[in-house]
Short mmCIF file of C-alpha atoms and ligand atoms in Angstrom, two decimals:
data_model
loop_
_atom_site.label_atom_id
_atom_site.label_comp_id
_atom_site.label_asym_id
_atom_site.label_seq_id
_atom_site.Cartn_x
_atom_site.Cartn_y
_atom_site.Cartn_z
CA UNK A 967 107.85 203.85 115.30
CA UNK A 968 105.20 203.96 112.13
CA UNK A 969 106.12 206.82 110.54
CA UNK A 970 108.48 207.40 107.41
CA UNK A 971 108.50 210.72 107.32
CA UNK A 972 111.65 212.03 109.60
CA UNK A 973 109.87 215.05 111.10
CA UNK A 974 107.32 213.17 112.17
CA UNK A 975 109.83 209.79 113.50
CA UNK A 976 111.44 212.98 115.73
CA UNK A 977 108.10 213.72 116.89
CA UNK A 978 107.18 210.71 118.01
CA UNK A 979 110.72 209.98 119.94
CA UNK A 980 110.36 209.66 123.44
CA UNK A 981 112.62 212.24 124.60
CA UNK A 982 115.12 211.58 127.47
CA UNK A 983 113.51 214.77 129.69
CA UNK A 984 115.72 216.82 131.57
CA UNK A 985 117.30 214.34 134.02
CA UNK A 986 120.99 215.76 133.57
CA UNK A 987 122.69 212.15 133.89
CA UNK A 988 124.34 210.84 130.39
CA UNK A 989 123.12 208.76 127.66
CA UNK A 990 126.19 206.73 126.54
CA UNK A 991 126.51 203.52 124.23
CA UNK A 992 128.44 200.88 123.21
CA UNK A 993 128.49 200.76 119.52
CA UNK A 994 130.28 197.42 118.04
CA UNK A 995 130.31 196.80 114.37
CA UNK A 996 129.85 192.62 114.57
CA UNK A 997 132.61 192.33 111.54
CA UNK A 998 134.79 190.45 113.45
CA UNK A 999 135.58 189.06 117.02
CA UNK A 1000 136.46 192.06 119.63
CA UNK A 1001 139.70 192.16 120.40
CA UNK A 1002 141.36 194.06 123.93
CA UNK A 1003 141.44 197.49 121.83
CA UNK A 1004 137.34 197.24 121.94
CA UNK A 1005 137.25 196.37 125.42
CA UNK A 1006 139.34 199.22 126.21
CA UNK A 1007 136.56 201.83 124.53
CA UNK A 1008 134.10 199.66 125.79
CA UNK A 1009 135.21 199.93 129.37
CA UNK A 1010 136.14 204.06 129.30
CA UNK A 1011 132.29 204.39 127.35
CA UNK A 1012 131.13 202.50 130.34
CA UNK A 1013 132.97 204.03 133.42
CA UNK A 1014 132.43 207.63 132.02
CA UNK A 1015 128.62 206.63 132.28
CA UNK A 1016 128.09 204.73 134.98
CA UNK A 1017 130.32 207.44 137.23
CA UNK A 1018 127.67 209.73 137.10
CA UNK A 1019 124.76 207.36 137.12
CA UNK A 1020 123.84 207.81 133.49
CA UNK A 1021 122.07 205.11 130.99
CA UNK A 1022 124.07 202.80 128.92
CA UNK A 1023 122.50 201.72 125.62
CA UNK A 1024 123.92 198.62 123.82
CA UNK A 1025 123.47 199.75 119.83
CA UNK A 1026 124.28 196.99 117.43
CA UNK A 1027 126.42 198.58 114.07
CA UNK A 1028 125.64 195.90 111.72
CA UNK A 1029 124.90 198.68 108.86
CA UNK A 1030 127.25 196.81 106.39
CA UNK A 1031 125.58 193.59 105.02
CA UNK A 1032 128.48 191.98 103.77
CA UNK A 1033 130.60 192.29 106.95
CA UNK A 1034 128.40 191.58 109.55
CA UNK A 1035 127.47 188.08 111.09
CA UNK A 1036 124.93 186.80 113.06
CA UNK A 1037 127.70 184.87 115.06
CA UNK A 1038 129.86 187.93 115.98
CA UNK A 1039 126.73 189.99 116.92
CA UNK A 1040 126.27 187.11 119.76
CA UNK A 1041 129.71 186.86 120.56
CA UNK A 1042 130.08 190.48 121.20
CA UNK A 1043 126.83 190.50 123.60
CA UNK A 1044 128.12 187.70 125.52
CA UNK A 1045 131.77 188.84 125.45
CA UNK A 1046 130.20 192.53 127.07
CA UNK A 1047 128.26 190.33 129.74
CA UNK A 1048 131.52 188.31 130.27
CA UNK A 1049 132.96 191.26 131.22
CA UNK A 1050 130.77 192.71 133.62
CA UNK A 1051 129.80 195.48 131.54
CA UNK A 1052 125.99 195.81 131.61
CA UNK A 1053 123.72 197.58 129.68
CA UNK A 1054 120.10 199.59 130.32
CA UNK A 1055 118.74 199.58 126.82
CA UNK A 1056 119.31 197.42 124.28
CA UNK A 1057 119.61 193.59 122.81
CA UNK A 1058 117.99 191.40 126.08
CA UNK A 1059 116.86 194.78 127.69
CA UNK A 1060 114.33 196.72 126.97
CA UNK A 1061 114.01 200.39 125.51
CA UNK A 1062 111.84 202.81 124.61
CA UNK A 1063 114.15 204.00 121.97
CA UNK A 1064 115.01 200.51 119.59
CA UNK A 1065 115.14 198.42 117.60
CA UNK A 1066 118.89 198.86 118.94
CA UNK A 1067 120.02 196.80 115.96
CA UNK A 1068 120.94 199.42 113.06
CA UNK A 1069 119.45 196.34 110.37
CA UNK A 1070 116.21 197.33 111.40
CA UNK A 1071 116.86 200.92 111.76
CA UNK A 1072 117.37 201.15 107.55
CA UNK A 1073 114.05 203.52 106.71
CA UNK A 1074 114.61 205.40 109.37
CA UNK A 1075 118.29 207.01 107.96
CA UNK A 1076 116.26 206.64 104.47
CA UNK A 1077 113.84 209.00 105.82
CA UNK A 1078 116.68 211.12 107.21
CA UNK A 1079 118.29 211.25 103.91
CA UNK A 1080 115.15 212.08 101.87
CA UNK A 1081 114.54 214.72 104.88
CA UNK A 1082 118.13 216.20 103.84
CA UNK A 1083 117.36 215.57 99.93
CA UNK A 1084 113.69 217.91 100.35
CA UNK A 1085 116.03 220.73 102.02
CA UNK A 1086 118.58 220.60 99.36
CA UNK A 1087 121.24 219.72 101.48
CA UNK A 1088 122.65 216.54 99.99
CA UNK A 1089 123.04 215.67 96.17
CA UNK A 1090 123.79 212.28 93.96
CA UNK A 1091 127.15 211.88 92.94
CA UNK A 1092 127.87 209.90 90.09
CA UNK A 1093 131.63 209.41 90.20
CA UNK A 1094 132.82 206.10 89.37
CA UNK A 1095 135.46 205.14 91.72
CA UNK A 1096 138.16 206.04 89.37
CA UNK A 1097 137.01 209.25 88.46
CA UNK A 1098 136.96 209.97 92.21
CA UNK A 1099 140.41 209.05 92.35
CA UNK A 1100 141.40 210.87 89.23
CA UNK A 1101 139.40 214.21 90.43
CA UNK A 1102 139.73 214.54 93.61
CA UNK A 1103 142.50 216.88 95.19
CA UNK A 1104 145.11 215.01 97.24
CA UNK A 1105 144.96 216.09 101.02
CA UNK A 1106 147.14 215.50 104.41
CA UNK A 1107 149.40 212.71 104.36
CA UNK A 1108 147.12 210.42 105.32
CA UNK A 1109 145.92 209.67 102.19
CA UNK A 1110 142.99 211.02 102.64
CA UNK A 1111 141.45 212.62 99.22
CA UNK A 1112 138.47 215.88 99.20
CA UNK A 1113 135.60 215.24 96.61
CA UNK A 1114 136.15 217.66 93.60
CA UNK A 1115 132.97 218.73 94.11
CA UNK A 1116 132.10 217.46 90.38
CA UNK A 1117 128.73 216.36 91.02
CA UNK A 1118 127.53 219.39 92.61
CA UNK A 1119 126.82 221.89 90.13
CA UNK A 1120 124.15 219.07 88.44
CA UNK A 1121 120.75 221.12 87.64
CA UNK A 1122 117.75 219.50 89.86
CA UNK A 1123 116.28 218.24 85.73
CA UNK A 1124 119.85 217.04 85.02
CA UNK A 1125 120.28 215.40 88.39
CA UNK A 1126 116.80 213.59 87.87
CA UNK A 1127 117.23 212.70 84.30
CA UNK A 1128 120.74 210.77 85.10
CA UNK A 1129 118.61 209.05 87.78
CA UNK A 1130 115.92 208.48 85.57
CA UNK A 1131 118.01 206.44 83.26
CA UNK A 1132 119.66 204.16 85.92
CA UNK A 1133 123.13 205.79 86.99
CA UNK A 1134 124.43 204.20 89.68
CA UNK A 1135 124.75 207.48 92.13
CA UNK A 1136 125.52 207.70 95.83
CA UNK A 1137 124.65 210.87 97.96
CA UNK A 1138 126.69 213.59 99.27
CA UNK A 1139 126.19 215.92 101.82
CA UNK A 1140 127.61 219.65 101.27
CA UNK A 1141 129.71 220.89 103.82
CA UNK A 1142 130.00 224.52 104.17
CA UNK A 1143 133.48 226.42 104.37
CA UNK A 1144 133.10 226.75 108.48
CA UNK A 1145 135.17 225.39 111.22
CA UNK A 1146 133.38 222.69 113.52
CA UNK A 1147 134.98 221.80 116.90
CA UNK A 1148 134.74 220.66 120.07
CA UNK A 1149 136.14 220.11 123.59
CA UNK A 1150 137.25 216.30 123.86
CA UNK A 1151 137.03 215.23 127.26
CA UNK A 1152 140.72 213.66 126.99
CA UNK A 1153 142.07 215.56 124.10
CA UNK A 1154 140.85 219.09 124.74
CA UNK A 1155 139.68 221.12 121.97
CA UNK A 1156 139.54 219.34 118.51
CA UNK A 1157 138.57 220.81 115.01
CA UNK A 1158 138.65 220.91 111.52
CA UNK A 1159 137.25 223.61 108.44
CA UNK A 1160 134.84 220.98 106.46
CA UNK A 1161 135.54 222.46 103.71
CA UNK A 1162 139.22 222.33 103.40
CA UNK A 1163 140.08 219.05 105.70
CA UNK A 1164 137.09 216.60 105.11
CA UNK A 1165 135.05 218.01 101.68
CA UNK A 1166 131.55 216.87 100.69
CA UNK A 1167 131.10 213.43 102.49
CA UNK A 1168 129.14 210.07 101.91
CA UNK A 1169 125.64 209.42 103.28
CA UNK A 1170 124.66 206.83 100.99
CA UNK A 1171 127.06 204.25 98.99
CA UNK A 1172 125.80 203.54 95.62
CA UNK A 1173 124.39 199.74 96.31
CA UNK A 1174 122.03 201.95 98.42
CA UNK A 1175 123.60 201.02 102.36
CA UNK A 1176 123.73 204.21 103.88
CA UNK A 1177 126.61 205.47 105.75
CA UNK A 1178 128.70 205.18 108.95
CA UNK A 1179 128.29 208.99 109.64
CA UNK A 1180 124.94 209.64 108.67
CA UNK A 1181 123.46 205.67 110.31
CA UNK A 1182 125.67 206.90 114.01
CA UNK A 1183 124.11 210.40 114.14
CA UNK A 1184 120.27 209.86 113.34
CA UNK A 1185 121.09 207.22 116.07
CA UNK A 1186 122.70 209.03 118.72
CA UNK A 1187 120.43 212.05 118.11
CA UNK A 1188 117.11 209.86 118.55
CA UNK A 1189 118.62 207.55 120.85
CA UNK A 1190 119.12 210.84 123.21
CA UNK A 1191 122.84 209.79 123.36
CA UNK A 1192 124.64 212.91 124.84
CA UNK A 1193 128.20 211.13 125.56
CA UNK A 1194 130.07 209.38 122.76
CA UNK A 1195 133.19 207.54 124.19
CA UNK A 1196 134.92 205.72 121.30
CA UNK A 1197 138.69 204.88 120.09
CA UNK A 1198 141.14 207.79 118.71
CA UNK A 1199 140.93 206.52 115.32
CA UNK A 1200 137.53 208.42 115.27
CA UNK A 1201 138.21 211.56 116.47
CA UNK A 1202 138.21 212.86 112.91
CA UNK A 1203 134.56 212.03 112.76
CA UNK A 1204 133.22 214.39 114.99
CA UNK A 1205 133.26 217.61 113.69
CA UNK A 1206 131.32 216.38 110.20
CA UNK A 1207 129.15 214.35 113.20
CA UNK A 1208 128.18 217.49 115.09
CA UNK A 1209 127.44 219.63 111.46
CA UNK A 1210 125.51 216.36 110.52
CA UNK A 1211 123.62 216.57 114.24
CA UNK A 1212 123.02 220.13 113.78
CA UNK A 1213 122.01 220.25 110.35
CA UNK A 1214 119.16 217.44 111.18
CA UNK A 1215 117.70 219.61 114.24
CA UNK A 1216 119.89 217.69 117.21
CA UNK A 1217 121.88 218.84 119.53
CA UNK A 1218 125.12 217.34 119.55
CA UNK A 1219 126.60 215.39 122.31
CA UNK A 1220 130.15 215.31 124.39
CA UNK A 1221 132.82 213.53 122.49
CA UNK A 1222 135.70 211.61 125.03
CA UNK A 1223 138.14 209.65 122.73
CA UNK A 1224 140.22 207.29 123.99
CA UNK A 1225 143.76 206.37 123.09
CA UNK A 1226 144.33 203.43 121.25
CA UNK A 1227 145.28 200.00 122.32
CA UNK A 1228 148.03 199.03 120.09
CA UNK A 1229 150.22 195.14 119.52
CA UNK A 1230 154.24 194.48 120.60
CA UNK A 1231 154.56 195.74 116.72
CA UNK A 1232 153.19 199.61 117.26
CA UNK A 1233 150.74 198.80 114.53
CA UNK A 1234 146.52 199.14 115.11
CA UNK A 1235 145.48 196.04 116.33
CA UNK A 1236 143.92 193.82 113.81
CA UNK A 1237 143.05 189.90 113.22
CA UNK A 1238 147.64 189.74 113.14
CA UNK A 1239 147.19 190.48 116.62
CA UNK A 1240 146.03 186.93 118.25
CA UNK A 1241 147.66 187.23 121.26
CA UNK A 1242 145.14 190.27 121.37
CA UNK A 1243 142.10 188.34 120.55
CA UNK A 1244 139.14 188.13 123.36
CA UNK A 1245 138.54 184.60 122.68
CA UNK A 1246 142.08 183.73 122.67
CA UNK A 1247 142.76 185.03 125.61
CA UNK A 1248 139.52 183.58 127.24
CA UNK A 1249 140.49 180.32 125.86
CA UNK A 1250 143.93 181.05 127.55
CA UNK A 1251 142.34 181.07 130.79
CA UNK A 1252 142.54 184.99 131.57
CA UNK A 1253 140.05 186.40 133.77
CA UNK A 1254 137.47 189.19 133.52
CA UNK A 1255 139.50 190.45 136.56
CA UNK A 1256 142.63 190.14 135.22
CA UNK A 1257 141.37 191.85 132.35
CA UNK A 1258 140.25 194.80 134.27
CA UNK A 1259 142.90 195.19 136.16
CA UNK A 1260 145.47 195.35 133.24
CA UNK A 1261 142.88 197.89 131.08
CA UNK A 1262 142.39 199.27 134.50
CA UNK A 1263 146.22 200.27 135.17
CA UNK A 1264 146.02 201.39 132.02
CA UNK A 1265 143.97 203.83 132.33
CA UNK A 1266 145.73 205.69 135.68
CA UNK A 1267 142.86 204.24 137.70
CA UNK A 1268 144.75 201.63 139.61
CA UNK A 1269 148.46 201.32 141.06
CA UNK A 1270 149.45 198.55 140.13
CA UNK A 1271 148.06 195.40 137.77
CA UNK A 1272 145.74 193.59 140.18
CA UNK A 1273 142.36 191.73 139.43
CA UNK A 1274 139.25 193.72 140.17
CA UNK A 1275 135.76 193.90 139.21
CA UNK A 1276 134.67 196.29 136.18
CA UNK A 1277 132.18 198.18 138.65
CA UNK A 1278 134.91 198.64 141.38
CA UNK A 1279 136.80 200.63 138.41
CA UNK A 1280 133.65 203.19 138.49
CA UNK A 1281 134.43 205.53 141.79
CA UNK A 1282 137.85 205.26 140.59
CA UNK A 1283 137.41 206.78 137.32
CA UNK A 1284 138.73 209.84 136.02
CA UNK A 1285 139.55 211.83 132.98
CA UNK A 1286 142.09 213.47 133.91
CA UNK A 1287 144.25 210.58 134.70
CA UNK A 1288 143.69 208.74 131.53
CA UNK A 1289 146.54 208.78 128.69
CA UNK A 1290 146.84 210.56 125.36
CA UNK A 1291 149.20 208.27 123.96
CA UNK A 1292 148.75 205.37 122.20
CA UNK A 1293 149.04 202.35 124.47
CA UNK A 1294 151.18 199.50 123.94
CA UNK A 1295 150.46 195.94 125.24
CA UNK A 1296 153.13 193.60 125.05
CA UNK A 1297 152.83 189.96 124.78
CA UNK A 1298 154.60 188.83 128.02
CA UNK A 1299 152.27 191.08 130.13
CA UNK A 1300 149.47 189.32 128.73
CA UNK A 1301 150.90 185.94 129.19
CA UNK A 1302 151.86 187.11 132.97
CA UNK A 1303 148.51 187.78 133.72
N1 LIG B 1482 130.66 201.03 115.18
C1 LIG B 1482 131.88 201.76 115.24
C2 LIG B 1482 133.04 200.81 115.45
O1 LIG B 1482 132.85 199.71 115.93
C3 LIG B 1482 131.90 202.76 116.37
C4 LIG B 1482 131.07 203.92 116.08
C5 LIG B 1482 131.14 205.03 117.09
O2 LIG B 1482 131.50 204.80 118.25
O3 LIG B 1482 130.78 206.13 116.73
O4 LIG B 1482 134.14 201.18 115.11
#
């Protein structure tokens, strides 16, 4: 791809034709070592493809510079292979739609943004962090806090003269006061008013590293990705995914969300969670199989725990028999594997 311009990077996309089978990825964030919650997404993202004889692109998230490591990016390709979860496009396959490491893929969501900043649809925000938290209405329970809006009524000359003289600024995109939802394959219909629940959001952080939101959705849109299967925790995502999706001329995909994997201790599963730990339990001697066959029974796909092959999962799959709970794993099951 040569150009910087984003009309002209979506022109010269190859586009995916009109073959009706999926697009789906796997989309790790190399921060850390995966644990059995990401094979879990990993191994619904791939069934839910590979049932219906789609393409499965491997799309490396190492967007944030400080987190990500050279060493978990290999770890996580050899972990996938491990597995017996392959991969058409991607790191050690080719693709006409790379680089499928989001490093290299920084102009292109610059171009987006400047794309969005010509159409007036985004605007620097100049909030220190504790201004944000001083301004900003308190929202949900969840802690979650809506932008006061402070920054948007800046003229275009005032906005360009606080540039001028070095603010730091980061860019936000305005939502409008419209409800954005969707059918989730697992959790049925799924929406939220931008306005009220999620407020102006963050394309760009002020060091310049553009965001999670804006880096996954230039992505899936010129990647042709038109089936996003991913944890729970990111369900909240997709509405400001598919106004981000629309707003930049793509259509937007199929969301499935999965329920999550969760410790003994109810909690998220984290770096506490050892017993969790790929490596750990690879080092433990557990099998791919045995893996499969636990995530598998898991999942409603099998009767009872019993090793199997990932791609002897794929007939088997089936929406309708996955969860909506949260799943808990319990130590002794894993060390009775
Ligand atoms: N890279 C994200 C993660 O590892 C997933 C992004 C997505 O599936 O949209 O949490």
């Amino acid at each position: 791809m040569s150009a910087t311009n984003f009309t002209e990077i979506v022109k010269q996309t190859s586009k995916r034709g009109t073959n009706k089978k999926p697009v789906g990825r796997f989309a790790p964030s190399p921060t850390g070592y995966i644990h059995l919650g990401n094979v879990w997404a990993s191994l619904l993202a791939w069934l839910s493809v590979r049932k219906q004889g789609g393409t499965m692109i491997l799309r490396i998230e190492d967007l944030d510079p400080e987190r990500s490591k050279p060493e978990y990016i290999k770890r996580v390709i050899e972990d996938l292979k491990w597995l017996g979860l392959d991969w058409d496009e991607g790191p050690d396959a080719p693709g006409a739609y790379g680089p499928y490491f989001q490093d290299a893929r920084r102009e292109i969501y610059e171009s987006a943004l400047n794309w969005l900043k010509d159409k007036h649809h985004v605007y620097p925000c100049f909030c220190t962090r504790k201004e944000l938290r001083a301004a900003s209405a308190p929202h949900r329970e969840d802690g979650v806090y809506l932008y006061s809006e402070k920054c948007k009524s800046l003229s275009r000359p005032e906005q360009e003269e606080a540039i001028k003289a070095g603010r730091r600024h980061a860019w936000r995109i305005k939502v409008p006061d419209k409800v954005y939802g969707f059918d989730d394959l697992n959790y049925g219909w799924y929406s939220q008013n931008l306005k009220s629940d999620c407020g102006d959001f963050l394309l760009a952080r002020t060091d310049g590293v553009h965001a999670y939101q804006l880096a996954v959705v230039v992505d899936d849109g010129l990647m042709g990705v038109d089936l996003v299967v991913r944890g729970a925790d990111l369900i909240d995502s997709s509405p400001r995914q598919i106004f981000l999706h629309e707003t930049l001329g793509f259509k937007p995909p199929m969301f499935g969300h999965v329920p999550l994997l969760k410790g003994e201790d109810a909690t998220r599963l984290s770096k506490r969670h050892k017993s969790l730990d790929l490596g750990h339990l690879r080092e433990n001697g557990c099998t791919a199989e045995k893996l499969m066959g636990l995530l598998g029974y898991k999942a409603g796909l099998l009767d009872k725990m019993e090793p199997v092959k990932a791609d002897e999962l794929i007939e088997r799959f089936d929406w309708g028999k996955l969860p909506k709970e949260d799943i808990i794993i319990l130590d002794k099951t894993l060390a009775n594997l």
